[in-house]
Short mmCIF file of C-alpha atoms and ligand atoms in Angstrom, two decimals:
data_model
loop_
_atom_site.label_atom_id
_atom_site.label_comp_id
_atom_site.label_asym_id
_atom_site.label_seq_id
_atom_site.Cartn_x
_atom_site.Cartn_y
_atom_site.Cartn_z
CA UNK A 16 2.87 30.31 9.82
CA UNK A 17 4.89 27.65 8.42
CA UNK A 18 1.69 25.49 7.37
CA UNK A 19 -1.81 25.21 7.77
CA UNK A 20 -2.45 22.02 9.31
CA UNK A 21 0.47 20.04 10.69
CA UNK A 22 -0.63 16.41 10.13
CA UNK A 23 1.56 13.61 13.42
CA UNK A 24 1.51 10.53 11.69
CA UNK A 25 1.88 9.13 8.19
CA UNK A 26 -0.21 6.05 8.60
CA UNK A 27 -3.56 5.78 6.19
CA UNK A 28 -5.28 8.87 8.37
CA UNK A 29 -3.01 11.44 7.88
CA UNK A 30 -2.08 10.69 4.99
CA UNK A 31 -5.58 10.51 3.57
CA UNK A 32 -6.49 13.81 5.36
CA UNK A 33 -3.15 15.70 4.10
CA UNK A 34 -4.07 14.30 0.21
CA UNK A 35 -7.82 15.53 0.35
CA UNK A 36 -6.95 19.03 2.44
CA UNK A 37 -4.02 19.72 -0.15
CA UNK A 38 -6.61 18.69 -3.37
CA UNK A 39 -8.99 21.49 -1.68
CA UNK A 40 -5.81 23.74 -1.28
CA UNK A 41 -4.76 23.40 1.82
CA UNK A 42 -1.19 23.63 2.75
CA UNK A 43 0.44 20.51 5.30
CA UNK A 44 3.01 18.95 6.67
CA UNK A 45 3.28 15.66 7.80
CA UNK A 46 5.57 14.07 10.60
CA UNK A 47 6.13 10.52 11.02
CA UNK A 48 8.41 8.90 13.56
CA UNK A 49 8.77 5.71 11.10
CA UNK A 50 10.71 5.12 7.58
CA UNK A 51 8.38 4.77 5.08
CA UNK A 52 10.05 1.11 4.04
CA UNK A 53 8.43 0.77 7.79
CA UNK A 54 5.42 2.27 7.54
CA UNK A 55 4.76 0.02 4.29
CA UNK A 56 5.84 -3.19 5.59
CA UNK A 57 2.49 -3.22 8.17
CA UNK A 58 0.57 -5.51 7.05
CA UNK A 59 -3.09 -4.80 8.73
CA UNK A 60 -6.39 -3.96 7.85
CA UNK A 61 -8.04 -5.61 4.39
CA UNK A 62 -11.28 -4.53 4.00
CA UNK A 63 -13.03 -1.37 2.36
CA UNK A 64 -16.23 -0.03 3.40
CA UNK A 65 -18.21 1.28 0.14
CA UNK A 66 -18.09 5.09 1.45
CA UNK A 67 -13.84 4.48 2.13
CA UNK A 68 -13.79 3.30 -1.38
CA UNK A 69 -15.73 6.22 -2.70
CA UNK A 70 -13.69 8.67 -0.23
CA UNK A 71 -10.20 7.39 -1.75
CA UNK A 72 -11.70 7.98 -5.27
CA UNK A 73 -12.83 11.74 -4.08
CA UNK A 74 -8.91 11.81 -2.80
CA UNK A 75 -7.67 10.76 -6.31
CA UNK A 76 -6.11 7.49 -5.69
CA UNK A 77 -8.25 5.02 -6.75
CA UNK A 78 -7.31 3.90 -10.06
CA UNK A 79 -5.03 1.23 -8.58
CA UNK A 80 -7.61 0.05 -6.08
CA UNK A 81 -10.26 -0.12 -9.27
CA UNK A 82 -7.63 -2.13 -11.52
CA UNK A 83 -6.34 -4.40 -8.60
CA UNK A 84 -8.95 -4.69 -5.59
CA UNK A 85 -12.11 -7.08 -5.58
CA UNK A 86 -15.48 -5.70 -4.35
CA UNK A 87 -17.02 -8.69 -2.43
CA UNK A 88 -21.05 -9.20 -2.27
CA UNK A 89 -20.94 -11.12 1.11
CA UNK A 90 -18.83 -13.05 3.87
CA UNK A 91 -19.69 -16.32 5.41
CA UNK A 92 -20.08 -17.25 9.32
CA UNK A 93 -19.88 -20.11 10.24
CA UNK A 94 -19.94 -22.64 13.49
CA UNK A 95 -19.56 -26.51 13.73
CA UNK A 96 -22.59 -27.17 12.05
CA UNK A 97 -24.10 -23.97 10.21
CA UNK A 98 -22.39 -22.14 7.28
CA UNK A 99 -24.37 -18.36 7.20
CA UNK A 100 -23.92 -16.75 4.09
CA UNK A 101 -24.62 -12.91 4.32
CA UNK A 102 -25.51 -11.49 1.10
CA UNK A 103 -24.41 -7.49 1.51
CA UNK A 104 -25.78 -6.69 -2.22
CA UNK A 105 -28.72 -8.10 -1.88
CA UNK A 106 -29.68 -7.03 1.09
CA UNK A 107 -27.99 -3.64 1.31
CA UNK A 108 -27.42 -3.13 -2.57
CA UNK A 109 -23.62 -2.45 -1.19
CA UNK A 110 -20.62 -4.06 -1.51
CA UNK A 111 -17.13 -4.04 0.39
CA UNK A 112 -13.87 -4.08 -1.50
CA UNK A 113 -11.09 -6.23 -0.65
CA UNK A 114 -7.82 -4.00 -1.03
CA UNK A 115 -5.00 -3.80 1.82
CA UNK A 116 -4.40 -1.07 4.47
CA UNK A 117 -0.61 -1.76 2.69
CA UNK A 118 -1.79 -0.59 -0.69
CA UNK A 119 -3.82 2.36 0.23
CA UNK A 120 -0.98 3.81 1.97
CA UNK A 121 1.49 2.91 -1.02
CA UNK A 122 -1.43 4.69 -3.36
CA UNK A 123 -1.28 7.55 -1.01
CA UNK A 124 2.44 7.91 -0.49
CA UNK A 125 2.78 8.31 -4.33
CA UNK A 126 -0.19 11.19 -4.55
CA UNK A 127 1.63 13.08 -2.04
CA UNK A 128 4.93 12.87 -3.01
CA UNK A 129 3.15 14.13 -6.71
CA UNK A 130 1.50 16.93 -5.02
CA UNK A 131 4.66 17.42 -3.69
CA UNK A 132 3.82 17.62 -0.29
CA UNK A 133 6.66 17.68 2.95
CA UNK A 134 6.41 14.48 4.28
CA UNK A 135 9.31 13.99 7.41
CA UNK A 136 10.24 10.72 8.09
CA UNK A 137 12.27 9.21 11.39
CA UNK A 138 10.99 12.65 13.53
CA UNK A 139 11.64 12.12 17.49
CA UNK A 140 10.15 14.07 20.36
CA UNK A 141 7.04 15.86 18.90
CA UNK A 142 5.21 17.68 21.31
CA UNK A 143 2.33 19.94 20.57
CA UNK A 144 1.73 23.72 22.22
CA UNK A 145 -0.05 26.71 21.93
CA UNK A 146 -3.43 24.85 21.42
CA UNK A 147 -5.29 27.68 23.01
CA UNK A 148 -3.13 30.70 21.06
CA UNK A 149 -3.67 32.21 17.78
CA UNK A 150 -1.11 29.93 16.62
CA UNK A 151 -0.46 26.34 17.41
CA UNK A 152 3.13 24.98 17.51
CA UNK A 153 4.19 21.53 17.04
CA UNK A 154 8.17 21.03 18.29
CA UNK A 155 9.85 17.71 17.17
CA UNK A 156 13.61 16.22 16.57
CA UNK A 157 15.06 15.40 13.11
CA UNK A 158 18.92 14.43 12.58
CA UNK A 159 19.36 15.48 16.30
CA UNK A 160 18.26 19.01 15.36
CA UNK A 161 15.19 20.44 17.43
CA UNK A 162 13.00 22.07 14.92
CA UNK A 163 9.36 24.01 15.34
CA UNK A 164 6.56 24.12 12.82
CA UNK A 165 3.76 26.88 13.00
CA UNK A 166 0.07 26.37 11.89
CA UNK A 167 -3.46 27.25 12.46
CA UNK A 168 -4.43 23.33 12.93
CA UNK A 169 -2.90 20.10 14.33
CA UNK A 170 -4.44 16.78 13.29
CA UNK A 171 -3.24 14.07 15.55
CA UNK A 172 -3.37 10.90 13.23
CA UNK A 173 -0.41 9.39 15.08
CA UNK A 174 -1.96 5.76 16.07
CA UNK A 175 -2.82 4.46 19.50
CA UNK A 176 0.68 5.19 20.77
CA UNK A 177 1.26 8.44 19.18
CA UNK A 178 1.71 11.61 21.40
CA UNK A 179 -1.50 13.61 20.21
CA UNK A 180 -4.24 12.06 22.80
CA UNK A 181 -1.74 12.39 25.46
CA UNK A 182 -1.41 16.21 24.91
CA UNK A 183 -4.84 16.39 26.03
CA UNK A 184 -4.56 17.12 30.02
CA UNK A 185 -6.04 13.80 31.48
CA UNK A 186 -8.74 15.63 33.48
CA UNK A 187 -10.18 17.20 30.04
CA UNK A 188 -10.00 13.32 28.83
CA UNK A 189 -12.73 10.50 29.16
CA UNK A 190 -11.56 7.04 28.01
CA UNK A 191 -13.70 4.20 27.95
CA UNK A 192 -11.98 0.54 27.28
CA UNK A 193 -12.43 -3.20 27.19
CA UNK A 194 -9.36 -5.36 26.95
CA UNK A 195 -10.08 -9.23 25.32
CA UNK A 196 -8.25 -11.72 26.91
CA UNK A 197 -6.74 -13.02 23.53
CA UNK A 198 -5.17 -11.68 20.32
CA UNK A 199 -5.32 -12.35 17.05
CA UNK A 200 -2.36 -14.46 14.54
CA UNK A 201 -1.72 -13.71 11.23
CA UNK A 202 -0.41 -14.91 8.43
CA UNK A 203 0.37 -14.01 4.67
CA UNK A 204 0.64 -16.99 2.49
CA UNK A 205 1.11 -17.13 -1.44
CA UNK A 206 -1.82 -19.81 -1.62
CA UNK A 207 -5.31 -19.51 -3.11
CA UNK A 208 -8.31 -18.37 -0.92
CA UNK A 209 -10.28 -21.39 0.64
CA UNK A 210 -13.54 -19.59 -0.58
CA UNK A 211 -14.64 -16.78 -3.00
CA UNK A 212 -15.57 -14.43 -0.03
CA UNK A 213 -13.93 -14.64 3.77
CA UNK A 214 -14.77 -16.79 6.26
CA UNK A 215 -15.71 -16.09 9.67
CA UNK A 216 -15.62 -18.95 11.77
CA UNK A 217 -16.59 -19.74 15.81
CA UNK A 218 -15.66 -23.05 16.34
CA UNK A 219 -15.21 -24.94 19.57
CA UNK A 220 -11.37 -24.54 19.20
CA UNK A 221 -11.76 -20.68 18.67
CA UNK A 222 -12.31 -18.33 16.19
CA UNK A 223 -10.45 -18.53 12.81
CA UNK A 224 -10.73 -15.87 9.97
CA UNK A 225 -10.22 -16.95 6.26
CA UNK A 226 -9.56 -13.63 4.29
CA UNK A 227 -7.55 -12.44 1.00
CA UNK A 228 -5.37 -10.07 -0.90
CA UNK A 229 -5.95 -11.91 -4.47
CA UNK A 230 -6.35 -14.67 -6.08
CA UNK A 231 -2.94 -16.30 -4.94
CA UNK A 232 -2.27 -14.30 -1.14
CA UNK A 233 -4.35 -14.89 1.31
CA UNK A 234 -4.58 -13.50 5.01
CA UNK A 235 -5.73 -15.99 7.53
CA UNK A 236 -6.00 -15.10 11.29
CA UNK A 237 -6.63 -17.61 14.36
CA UNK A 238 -7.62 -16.64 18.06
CA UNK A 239 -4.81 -17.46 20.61
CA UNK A 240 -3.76 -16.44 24.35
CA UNK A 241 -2.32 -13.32 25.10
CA UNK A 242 0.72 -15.40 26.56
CA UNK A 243 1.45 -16.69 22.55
CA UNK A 244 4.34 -15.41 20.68
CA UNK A 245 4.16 -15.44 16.65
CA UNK A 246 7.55 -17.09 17.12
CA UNK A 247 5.84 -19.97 19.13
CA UNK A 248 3.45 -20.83 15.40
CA UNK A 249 5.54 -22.68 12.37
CA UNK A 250 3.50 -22.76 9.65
CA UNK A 251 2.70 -26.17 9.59
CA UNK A 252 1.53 -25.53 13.53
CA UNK A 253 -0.77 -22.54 12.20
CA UNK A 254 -2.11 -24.36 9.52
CA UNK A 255 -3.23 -27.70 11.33
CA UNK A 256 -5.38 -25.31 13.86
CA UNK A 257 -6.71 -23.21 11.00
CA UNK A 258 -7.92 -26.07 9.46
CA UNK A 259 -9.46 -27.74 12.67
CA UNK A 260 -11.30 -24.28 13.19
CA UNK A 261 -13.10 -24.58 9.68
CA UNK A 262 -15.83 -26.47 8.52
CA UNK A 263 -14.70 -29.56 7.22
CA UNK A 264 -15.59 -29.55 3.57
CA UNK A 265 -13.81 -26.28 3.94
CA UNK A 266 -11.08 -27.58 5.25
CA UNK A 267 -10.42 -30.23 3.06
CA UNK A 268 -10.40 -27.47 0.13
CA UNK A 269 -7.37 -25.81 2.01
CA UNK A 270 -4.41 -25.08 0.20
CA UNK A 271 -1.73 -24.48 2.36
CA UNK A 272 1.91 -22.41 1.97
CA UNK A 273 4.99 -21.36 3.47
CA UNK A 274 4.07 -17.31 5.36
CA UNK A 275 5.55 -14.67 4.21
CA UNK A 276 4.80 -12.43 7.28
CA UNK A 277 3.53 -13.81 10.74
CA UNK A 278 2.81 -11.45 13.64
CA UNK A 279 0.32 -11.50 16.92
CA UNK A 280 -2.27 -8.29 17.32
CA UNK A 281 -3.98 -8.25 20.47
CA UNK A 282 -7.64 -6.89 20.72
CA UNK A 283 -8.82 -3.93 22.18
CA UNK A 284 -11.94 -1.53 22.19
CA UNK A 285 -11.17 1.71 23.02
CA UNK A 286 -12.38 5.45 22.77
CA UNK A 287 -10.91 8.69 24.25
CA UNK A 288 -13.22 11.67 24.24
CA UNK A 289 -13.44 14.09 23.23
CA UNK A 290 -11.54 14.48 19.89
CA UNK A 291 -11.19 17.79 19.82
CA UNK A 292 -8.44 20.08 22.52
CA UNK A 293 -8.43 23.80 21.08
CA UNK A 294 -6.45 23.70 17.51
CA UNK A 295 -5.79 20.15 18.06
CA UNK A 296 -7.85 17.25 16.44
CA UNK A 297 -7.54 13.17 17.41
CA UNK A 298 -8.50 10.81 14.18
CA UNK A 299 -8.19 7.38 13.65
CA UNK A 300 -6.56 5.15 16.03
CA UNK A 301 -5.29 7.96 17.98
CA UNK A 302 -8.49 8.52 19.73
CA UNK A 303 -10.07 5.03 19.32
CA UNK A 304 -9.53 1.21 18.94
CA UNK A 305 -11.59 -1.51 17.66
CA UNK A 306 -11.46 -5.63 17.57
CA UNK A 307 -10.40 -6.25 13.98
CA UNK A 308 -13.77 -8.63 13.83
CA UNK A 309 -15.69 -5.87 12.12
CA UNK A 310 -13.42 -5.04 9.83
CA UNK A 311 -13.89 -1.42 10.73
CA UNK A 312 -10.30 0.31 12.20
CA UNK A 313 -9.11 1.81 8.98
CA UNK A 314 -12.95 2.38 7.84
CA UNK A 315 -13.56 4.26 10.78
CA UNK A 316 -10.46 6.08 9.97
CA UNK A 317 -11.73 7.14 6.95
CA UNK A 318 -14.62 8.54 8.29
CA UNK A 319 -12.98 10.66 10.90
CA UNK A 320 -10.75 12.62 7.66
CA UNK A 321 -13.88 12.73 5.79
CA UNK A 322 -15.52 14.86 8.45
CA UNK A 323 -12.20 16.71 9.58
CA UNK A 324 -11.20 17.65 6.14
CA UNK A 325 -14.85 19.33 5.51
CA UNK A 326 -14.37 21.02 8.96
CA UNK A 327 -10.87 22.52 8.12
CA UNK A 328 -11.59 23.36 4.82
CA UNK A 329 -14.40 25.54 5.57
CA UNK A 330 -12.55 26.66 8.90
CA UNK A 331 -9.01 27.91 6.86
CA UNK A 332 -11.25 29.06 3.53
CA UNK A 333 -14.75 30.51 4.75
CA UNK A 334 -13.57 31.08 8.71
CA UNK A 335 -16.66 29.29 9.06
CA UNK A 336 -16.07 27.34 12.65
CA UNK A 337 -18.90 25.36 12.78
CA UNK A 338 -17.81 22.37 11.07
CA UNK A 339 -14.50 22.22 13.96
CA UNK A 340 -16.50 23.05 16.73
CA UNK A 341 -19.12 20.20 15.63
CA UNK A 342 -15.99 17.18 14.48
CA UNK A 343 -16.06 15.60 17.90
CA UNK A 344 -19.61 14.60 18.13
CA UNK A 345 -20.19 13.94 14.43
CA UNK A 346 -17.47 11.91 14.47
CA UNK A 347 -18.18 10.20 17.78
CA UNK A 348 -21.69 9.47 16.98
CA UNK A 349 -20.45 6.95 14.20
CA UNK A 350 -17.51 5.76 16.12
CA UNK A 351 -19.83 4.15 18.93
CA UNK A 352 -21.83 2.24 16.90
CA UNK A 353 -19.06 0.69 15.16
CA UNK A 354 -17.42 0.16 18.78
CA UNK A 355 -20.71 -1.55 19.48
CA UNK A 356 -20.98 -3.64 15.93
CA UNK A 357 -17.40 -4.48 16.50
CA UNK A 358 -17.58 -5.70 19.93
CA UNK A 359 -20.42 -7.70 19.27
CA UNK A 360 -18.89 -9.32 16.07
CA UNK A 361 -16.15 -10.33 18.81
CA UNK A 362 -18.40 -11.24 21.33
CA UNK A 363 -20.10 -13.23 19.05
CA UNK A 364 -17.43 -15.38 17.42
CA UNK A 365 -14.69 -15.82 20.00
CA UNK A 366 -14.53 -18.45 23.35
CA UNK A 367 -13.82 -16.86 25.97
CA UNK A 368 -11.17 -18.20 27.96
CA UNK A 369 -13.06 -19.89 31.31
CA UNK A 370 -16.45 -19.31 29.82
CA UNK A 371 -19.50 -20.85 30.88
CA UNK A 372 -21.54 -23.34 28.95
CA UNK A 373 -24.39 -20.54 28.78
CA UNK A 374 -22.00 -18.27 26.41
CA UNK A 375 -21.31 -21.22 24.21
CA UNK A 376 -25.28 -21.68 23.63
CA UNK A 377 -25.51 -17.99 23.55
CA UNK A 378 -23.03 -17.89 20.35
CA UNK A 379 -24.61 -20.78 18.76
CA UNK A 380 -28.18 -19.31 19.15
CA UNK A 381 -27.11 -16.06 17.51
CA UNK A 382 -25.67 -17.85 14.85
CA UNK A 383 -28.80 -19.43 14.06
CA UNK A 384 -31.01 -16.54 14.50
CA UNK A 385 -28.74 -15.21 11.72
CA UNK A 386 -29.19 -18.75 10.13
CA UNK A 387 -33.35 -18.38 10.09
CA UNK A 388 -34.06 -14.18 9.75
CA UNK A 389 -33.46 -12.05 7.16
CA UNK A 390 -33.64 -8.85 9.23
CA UNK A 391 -31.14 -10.23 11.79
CA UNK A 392 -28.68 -10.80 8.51
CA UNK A 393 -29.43 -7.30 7.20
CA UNK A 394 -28.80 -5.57 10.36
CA UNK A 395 -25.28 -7.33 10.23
CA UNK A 396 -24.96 -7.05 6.66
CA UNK A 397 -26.00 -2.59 7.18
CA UNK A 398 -22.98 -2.53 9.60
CA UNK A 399 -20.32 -4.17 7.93
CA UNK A 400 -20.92 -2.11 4.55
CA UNK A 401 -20.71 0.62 6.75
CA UNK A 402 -23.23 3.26 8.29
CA UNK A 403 -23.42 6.48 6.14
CA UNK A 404 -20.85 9.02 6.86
P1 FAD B 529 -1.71 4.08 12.28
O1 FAD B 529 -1.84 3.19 11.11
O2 FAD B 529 -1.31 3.48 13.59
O3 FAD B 529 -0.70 5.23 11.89
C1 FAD B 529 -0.16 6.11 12.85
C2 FAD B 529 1.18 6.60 12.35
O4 FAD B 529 1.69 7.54 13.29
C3 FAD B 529 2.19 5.46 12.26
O5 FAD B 529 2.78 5.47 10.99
C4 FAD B 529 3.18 5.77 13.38
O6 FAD B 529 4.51 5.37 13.04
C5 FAD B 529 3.05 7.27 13.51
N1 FAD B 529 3.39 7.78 14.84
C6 FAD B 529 3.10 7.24 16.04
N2 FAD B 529 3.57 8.01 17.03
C7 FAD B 529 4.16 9.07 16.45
C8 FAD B 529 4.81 10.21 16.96
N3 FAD B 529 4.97 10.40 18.27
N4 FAD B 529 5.31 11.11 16.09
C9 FAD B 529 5.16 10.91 14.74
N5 FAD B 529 4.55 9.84 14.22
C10 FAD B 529 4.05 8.93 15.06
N6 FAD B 529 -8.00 -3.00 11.19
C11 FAD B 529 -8.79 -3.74 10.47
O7 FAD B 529 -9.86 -3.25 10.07
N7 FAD B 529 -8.44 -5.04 10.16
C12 FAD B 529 -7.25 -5.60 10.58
O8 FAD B 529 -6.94 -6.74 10.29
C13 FAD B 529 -6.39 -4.85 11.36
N8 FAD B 529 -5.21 -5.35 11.81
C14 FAD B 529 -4.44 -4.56 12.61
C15 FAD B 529 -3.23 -5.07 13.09
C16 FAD B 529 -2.40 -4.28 13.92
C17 FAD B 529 -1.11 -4.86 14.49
C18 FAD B 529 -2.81 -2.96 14.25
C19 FAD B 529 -1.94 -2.08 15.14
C20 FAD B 529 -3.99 -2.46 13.72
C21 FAD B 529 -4.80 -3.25 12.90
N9 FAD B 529 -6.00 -2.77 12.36
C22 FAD B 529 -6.81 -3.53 11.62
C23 FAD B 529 -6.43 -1.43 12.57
C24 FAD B 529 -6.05 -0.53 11.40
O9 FAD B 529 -4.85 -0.95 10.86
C25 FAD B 529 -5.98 0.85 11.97
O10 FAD B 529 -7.28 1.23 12.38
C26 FAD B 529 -5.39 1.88 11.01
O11 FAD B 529 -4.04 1.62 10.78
C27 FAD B 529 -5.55 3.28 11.59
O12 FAD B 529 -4.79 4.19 10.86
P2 FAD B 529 -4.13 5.44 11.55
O13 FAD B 529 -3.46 6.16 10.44
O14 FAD B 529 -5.15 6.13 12.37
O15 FAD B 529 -3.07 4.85 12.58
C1 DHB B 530 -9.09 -8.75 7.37
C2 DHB B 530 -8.96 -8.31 8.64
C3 DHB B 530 -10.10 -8.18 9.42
O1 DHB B 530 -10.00 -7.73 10.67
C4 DHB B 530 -11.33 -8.51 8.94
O2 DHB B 530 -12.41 -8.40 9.76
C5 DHB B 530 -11.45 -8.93 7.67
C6 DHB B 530 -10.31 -9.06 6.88
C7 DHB B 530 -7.87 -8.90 6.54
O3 DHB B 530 -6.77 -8.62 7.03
O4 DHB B 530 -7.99 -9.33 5.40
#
C-alpha cells in the first residue's frame, strides 16, 4: 500500500485528522483540489468549542491559539428591547475561544509540513474504488498525469461539494435537509469590536451578528435574500443596516471601517447518513451542514476526527474494528443535536421572509423566557460550549 489512510480534502478536517493519525503513527496522504494560498484565504468559522480547543492542543498546535486567541465567558442576544446576556462560565464552568477557522488551518498546515507529511495541492478527478476489497484505491489527476494511491482507509473530509458522499451509491444514502430562504453577509473590518463578547441580534429588520478576530478585526454578519450579491453591499450600505439591526446604545458605540473581505454564505442544514461505505469514512461538512447561528460547523468537525482518529488508530494498530464499525452512529448521535441546537438558534433569531405575526411573538417570547429562567439560559449556554465528545 502506498499509505494508510488517504485523507480528500485539506480543509480544517483532514487536516486535523491527518496531524493526530500521523502523531499516533499513522501514515497519510492528503489531496486537495485547492492551492493552499486558497485554502487560507477562506475566511469562515470563528468560534472554538472548549473540547476543539482541547482536541487541537492533543494535536500539538495550540501554542499559537493559547498566545493569540481569546476564550470568551458568554455572548449576548438581543431583540428591540431586551439585551440577554448568557454567562457560559458560570453556568457551565466552560468557556469558548475566539480563534479563526483561517488560523487553525495555518497552525495545521505548518505541523504537517513539520511532520513532513505529503500534502497534494491543485489534484483533479479523484474518484474512490475498491471500498469493499482488501485494499481501497483512490485515483485522481495532478499536472495532467492520472495517478493511483493505495491504502487500507479513505477519510472523505472534502466539504459539502467534495466527491466522497457522492461515492456512496444513492440507494445506500439517506439525506435529510432544510434550505433557509436567506444567507448570511460578511464582512472583515480593521475596527474594534462593538462589545467585549458577540452579539446576537433579532431585530425587526433581521438578524445581525457582531463577532471578532481581536481587538482591532472584527467579523460582522447581517441576514439578507438569497437574490443579494456581496457586490450589491458597499461598506457604508452594510454598515448603516448593521447598525439599524443593533440595539441602539450599541449602535451608537459602533466603530465603523473600510472591509477587507466581503462575501454572501447561504444557510443550510443538512445530514447524509450514514458516514460510513466499506473503507470509506464522511467527516465534517462532507456528510453534514449546519446554519452558522450555532457556531458549530467546524466544532462539529472536530468531533467527527476525534472519534475517527480513535477508530483508525485502533483499527490499523490493534485490528480492533469496533471503533470503525461503531464511527457512524457515535458520530451521528452528536451531529443531530447540534443540527437541532443550530436550527433552533436560526429559527430563533431570523424573520422569515412572509412570516406571520405569530412567529414574530414566538421569537420575542423565547427571548424573554431566556430573559426570566436560568435553566432556559443554561440549556443554551450547555449547547453552545459544546456537548461532550
Ligand atoms: P471544508 O472546509 O469545506 O474543506 C474541504 C476541503 O476539501 C476544501 O479545502 C476543498 O477545497 C477540498 N475539496 C473539495 N472537493 C474536493 C475534491 N473533489 N478533491 C480534493 N479536495 C476537495 N462555520 C461556523 O461555525 N461559523 C461560520 O461563520 C461559518 N462560515 C462559513 C462560511 C462558508 C462560506 C462556508 C462554506 C462554511 C462556513 N462555516 C462556518 C462552516 C465551517 O467553515 C465548516 O464547517 C468547516 O470548514 C468544515 O471543515 P471541512 O474540512 O469539513 O470542510
Ligand atoms: C462567527 C461565526 C458564527 O457563525 C458564529 O455563530 C459566531 C461567530 C464568526 O465568524 O466570528
Amino acid at each position: 500500500m502506498d499509505t494508510q489512510v488517504a485523507i480528500i480534502g485539506g480543509g480544517p478536517s483532514g487536516l486535523l485528522l491527518s496531524q493526530l493519525l500521523n502523531r499516533a503513527g499513522i501514515a497519510t496522504v492528503i489531496l486537495e483540489r485547492s492551492s493552499r494560498d486558497h485554502v487560507l484565504s477562506r475566511i469562515r468559522a470563528g468560534i472554538l468549542e472548549w473540547g476543539t480547543v482541547e482536541l487541537l492542543r492533543e494535536a500539538g498546535v495550540g501554542a499559537r491559539m493559547e498566545a493569540e486567541g481569546f476564550p470568551h465567558d458568554g455572548t449576548f442576544l438581543t431583540d428591540a428591547e431586551r439585551m440577554v446576556h448568557i454567562d457560559f462560565k458560570g453556568l457551565t464552568g466552560k468557556q469558548v475561544m475566539v480563534y479563526g477557522q483561517t488560523e487553525v488551518t495555518r497552525d495545521l498546515y505548518d505541523a504537517q509540513d513539520a511532520m513532513g507529511t505529503t500534502i497534494l495541492h491543485g489534484v483533479e478527478d479523484v474518484s474512490i474504488h475498491d471500498l469493499d476489497g482488501p485494499v481501497a484505491r483512490v485515483d485522481y489527476t495532478l499536472n495532467g498525469e492520472r495517478r493511483s494511491l493505495t491504502c487500507a482507509y479513505v477519510a472523505g473530509c472534502d466539504g459539502f461539494h467534495g466527491v466522497s458522499r457522492q461515492t456512496i451509491p444513492e440507494d445506500k444514502r439517506r439525506e435529510f435537509e432544510r434550505v433557509y430562504p436567506f444567507g448570511w453577509l460578511g464582512i472583515l473590518s480593521r475596527t474594534p469590536p462593538v462589545s467585549h463578547e458577540l452579539i446576537y441580534a433579532n431585530s425587526p429588520h433581521g438578524f445581525a451578528l457582531a463577532s471578532m478576530r481581536n481587538a482591532n478585526l472584527v467579523r460582522c454578519y447581517v441576514q439578507v435574500p438569497l437574490s443579494d450579491k456581496a457586490e450589491d453591499w458597499s461598506d457604508d450600505r452594510f454598515w448603516a443596516e448593521f447598525r439599524r439591526r443593533l440595539p441602539s446604545e450599541t449602535a451608537a458605540r459602533l466603530i465603523t471601517g473600510p472591509s477587507i473581505e466581503k462575501s454572501i454564505a447561504p444557510l443550510r442544514s443538512f445530514v447524509s447518513e450514514p458516514l460510513r461505505w466499506g473503507r470509506l469514512f464522511l467527516v465534517g461538512d462532507a456528510a453534514h451542514i449546519v446554519p452558522p447561528t450555532g457556531a458549530k460547523g467546524l466544532n462539529l468537525a472536530a468531533s467527527d476526527v476525534f472519534y475517527l482518529h480513535q477508530a483508525l488508530t485502533d483499527a490499523l494498530q490493534t485490528g480492533s474494528k469496533g471503533g470503525i464499525d461503531a464511527y457512524s452512529d457515535r458520530a451521528l448521535a452528536r451531529i443531530w443535536k447540534a443540527m437541532r441546537f443550530s436550527w433552533q438558534m436560526t429559527t430563533m433569531l431570523h424573520r422569515f421572509e412572509g412570516e406571520d405575526s405569530f412567529a414574530e411573538r414566538m421569537r420575542g417570547a423565547t427571548l424573554a423566557h431566556l430573559a426570566q429562567s436560568e435553566v432556559a439560559r443554561r440549556d443554551l449556554a450547555e449547547n453552545y460550549v459544546g456537548l461532550p465528545f
